[in-house]
Each structure stands twice: as C-alpha cells, then as structure tokens.
PDB file of C-alpha atoms and ligand atoms in Angstrom:
ATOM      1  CA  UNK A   3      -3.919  21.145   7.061  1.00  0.00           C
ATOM      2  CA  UNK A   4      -7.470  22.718   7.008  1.00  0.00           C
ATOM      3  CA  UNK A   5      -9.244  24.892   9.442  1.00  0.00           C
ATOM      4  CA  UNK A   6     -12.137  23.634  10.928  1.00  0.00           C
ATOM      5  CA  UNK A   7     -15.185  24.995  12.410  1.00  0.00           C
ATOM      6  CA  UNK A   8     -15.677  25.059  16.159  1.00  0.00           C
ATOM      7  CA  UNK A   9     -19.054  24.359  17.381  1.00  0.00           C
ATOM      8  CA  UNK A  10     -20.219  26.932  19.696  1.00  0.00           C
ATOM      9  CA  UNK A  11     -22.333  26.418  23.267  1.00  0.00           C
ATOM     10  CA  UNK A  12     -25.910  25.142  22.735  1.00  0.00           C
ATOM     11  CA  UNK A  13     -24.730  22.659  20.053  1.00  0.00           C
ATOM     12  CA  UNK A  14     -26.073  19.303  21.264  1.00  0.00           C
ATOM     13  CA  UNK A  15     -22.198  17.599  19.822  1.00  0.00           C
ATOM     14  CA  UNK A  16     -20.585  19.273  22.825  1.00  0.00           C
ATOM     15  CA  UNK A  17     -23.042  17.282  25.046  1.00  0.00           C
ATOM     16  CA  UNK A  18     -22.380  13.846  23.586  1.00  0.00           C
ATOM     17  CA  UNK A  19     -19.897  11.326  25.130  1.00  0.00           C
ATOM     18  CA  UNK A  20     -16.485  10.809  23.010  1.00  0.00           C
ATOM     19  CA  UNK A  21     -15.723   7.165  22.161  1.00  0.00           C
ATOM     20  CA  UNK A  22     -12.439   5.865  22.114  1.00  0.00           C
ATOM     21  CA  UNK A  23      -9.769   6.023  18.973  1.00  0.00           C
ATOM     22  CA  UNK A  24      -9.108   2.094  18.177  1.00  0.00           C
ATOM     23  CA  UNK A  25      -6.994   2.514  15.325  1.00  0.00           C
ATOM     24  CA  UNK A  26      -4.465   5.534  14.344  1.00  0.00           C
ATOM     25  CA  UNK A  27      -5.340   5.656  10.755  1.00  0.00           C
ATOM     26  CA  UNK A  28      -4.580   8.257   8.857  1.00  0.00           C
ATOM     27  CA  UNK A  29      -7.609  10.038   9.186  1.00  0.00           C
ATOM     28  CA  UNK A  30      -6.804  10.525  12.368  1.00  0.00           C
ATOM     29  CA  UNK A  31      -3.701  11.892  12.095  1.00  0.00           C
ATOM     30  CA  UNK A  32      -5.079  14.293   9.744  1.00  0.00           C
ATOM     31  CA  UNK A  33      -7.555  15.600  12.718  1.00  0.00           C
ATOM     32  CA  UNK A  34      -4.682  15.798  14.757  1.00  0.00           C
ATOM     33  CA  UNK A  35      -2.850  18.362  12.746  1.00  0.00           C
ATOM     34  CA  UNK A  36      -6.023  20.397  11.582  1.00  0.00           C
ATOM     35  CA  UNK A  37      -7.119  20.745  15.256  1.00  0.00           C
ATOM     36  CA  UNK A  38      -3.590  22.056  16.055  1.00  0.00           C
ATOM     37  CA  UNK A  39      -4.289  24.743  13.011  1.00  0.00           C
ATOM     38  CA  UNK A  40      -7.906  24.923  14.209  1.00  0.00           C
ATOM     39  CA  UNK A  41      -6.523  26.121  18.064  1.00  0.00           C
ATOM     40  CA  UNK A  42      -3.939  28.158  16.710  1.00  0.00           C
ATOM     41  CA  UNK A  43      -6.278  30.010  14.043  1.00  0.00           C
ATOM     42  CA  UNK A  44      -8.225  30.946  17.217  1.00  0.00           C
ATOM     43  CA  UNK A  45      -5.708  31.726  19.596  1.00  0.00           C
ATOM     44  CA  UNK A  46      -6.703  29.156  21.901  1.00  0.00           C
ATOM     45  CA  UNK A  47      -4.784  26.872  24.376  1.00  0.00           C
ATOM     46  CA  UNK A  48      -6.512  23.387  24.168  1.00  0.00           C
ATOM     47  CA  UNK A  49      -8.899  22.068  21.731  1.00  0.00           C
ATOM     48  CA  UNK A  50     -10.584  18.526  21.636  1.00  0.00           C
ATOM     49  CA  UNK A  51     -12.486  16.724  18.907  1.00  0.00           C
ATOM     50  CA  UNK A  52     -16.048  17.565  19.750  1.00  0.00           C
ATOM     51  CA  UNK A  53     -15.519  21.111  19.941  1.00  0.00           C
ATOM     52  CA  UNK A  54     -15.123  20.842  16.230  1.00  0.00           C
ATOM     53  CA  UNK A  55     -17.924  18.073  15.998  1.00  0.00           C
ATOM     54  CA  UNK A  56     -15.862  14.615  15.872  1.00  0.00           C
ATOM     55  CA  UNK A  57     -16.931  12.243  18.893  1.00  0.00           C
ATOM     56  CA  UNK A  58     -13.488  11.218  19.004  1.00  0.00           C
ATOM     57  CA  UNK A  59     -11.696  10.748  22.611  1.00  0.00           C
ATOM     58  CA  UNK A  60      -9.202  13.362  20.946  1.00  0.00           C
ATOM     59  CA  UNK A  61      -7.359  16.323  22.443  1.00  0.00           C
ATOM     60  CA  UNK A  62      -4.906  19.195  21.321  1.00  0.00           C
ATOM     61  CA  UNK A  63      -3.240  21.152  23.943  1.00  0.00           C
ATOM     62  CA  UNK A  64      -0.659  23.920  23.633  1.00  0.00           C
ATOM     63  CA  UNK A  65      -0.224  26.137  26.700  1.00  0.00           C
ATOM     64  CA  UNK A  66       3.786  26.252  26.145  1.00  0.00           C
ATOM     65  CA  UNK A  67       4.135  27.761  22.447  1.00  0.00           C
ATOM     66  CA  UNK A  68       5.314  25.905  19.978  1.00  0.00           C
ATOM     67  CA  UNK A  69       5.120  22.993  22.617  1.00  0.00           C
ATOM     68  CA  UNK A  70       1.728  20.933  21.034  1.00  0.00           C
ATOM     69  CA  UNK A  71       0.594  18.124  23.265  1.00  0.00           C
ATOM     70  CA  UNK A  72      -1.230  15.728  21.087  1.00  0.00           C
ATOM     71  CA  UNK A  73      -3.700  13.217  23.740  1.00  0.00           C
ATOM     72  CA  UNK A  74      -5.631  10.321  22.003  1.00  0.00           C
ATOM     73  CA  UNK A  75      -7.830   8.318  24.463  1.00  0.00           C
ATOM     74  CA  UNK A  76      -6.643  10.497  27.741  1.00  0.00           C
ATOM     75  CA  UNK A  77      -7.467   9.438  31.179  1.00  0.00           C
ATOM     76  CA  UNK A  78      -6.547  11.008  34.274  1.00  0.00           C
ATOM     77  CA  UNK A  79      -4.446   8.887  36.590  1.00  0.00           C
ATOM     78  CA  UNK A  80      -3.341  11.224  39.458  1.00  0.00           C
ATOM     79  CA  UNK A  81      -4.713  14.298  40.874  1.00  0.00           C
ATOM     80  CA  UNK A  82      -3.159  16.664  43.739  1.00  0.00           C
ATOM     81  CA  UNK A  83      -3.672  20.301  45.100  1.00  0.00           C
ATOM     82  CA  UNK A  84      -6.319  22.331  44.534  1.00  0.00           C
ATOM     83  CA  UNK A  85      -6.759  25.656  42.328  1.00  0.00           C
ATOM     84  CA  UNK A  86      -9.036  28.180  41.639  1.00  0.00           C
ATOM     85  CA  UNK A  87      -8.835  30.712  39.020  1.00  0.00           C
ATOM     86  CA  UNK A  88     -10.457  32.056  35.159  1.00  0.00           C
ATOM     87  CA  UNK A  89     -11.418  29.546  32.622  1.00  0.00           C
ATOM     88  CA  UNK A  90     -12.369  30.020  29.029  1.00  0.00           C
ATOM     89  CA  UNK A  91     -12.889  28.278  26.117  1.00  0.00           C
ATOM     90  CA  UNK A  92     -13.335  28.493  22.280  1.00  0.00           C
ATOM     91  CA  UNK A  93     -16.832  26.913  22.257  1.00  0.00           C
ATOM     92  CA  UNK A  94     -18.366  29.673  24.959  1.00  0.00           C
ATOM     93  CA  UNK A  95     -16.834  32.994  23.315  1.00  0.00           C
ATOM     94  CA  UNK A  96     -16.570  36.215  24.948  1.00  0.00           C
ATOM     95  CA  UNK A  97     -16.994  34.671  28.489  1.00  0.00           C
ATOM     96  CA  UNK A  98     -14.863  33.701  31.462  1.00  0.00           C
ATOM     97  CA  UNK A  99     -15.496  31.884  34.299  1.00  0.00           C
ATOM     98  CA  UNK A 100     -14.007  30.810  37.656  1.00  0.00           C
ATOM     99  CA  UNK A 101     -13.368  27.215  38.668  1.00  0.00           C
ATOM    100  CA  UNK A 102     -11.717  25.284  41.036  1.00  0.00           C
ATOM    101  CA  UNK A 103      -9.355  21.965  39.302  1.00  0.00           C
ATOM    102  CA  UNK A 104      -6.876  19.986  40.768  1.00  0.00           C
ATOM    103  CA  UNK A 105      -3.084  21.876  40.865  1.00  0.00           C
ATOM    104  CA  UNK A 106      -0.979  19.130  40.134  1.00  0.00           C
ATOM    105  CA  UNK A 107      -2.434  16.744  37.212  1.00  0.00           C
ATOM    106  CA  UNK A 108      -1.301  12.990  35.623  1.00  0.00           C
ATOM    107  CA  UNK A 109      -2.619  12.412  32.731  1.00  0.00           C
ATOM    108  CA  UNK A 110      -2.353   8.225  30.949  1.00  0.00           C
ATOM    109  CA  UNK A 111      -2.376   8.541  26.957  1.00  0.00           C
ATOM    110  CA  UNK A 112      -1.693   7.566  23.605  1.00  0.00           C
ATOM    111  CA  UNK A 113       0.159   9.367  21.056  1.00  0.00           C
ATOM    112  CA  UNK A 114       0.529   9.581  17.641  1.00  0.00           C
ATOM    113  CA  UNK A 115       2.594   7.132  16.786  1.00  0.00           C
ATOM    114  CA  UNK A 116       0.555   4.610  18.791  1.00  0.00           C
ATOM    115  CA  UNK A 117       2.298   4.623  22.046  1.00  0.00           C
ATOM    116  CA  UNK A 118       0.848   4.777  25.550  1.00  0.00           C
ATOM    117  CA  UNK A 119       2.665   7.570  27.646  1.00  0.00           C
ATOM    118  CA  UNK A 120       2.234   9.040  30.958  1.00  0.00           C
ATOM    119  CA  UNK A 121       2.385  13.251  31.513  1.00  0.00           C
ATOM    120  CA  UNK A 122       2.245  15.087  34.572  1.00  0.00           C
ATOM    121  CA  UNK A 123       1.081  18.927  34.690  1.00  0.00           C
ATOM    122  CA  UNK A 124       1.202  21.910  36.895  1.00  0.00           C
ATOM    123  CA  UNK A 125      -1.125  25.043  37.539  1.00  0.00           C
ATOM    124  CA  UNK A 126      -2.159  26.183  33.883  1.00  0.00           C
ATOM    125  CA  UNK A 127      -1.257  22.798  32.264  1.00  0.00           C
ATOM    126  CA  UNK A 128      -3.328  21.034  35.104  1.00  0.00           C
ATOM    127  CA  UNK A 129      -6.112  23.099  34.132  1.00  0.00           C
ATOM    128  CA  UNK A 130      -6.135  22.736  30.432  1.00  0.00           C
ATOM    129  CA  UNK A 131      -5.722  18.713  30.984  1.00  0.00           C
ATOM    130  CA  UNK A 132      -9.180  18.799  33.238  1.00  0.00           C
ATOM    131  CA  UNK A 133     -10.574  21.268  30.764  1.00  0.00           C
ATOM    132  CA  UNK A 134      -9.890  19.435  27.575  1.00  0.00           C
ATOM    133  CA  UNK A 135     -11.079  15.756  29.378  1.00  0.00           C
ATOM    134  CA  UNK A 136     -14.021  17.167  30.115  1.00  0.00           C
ATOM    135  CA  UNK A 137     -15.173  18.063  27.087  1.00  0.00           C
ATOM    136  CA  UNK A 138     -14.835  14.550  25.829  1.00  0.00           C
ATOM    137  CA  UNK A 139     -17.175  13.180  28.454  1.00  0.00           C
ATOM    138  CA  UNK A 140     -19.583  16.278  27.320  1.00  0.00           C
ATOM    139  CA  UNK A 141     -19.201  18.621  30.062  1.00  0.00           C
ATOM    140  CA  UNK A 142     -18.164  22.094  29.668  1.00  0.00           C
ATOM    141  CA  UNK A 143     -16.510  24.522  32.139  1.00  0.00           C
ATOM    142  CA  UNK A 144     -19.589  26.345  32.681  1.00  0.00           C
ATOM    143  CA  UNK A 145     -21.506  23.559  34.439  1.00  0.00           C
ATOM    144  CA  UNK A 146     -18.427  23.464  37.318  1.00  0.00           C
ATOM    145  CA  UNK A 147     -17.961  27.393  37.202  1.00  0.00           C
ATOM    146  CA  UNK A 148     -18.261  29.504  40.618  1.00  0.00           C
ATOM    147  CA  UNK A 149     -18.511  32.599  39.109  1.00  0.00           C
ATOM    148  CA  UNK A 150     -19.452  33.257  35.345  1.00  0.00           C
ATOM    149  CA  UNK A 151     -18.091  37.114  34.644  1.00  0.00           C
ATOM    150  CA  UNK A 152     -19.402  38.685  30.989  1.00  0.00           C
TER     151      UNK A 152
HETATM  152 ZN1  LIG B 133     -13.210  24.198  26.119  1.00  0.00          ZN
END
C-alpha cells in the first residue's frame, strides 16, 4: 500500500466531475487500499478519489474504526431527517464548517468484488455518505456550509 497525496482546496481536480468505474481491475483495487492508508495516515473519516487526484466515482469511508466502507460508483437512493452540525475535510485543513445533510441516508453501490449492494446510514455515517458523494460530483462542503468557523 502507498500513501498518497491529498490535493488541497483551490486545486481545479476537486472541481471536476468523477466518471464511473467500468471495470474492477486491479488497479483499482490497488486505489482502494492506498486511499484506506491515505485516510488513515491523516486521521480522517472518509476519503474519495479526487481528493487524491483520480476522477474515479471512488469512495473510502471509515467512521466506525476498523469498520472500512469501500463505495465504487455510489448513488444515493433514500434520504430522511434532517441534521445540522460541524463538517471537515482533509482537502480544506484547519477549518470547520456547519451544514445541514439529511439524518437518515441509503446509499446504492458496488463493491470490491464487483457486487451491487445497498447501505443505509445514520447521523455521522449519513453525513460522511453526503460528504464523500459530493466530492465526486466536484462540490465541497464549503459551498453548502452555514457557518465557516477558523
Ligand atoms: Zn471532504
């Protein structure tokens, strides 16, 4: 596994739509486990594939240690409840901001091994699963942010 570099706010690559993972090769599976090193190297609870400058549809998420959710083309397919609290992320160090997701989140995937699953979330997993789509379609947590605290 390697450590990669994570591309920081202001790089365009965290603007740019993801496109969709046809084949599992084994370059992919490769990204897979180096953005699971990459996230855990920085202490961080969700990483996807832009962030460290693949246009991939691609997304790591471990809110639960030890617990690694691996999401390869991700859609959401069910949304319910409302929350608002902090939101950070690896590509905007230092900062934190406040913003309002969904409480209750259903995400459609595939995983590793090339199978289409289905995995519903609650409070901080909701969040992470908005969070982590997002930056696949190029947004970032800043641009839906209420409050943006230094
Ligand atoms: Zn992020």
């Amino acid at each position: 596994m390697a450590k990669l570099q994570i591309r920081k706010i202001g790089d365009e690559v965290l603007r740019k739509v993801c496109r969709p993972v046809e084949e599992i090769t084994p370059r992919i599976l490769t990204l897979l486990d180096d953005m699971t090193e990459t996230m855990r190297a920085a202490d961080g609870c969700g990483l996807a594939a832009p962030q460290v400058g693949i246009l991939r549809r691609i997304v790591v998420i471990e809110v639960e240690q030890g617990k690694v959710i691996e999401l390869i083309n991700p859609k959401i397919i069910a949304t319910a409840g409302e929350q608002e609290g902090p939101e950070g992320c690896l590509s905007v160090p230092g900062r934190q901001g406040v913003v309002k997701r969904p409480r209750h989140v259903t995400v459609r995937a595939t995983n590793r091994h090339g199978e289409v699953f289905e995995m519903s979330g609650s409070d901080l997993l909701a969040r992470a699963f908005c969070h982590e789509l997002d930056h696949l379609d190029g947004k970032l947590y800043v641009d839906r942010a209420t409050y943006m605290e230094d």
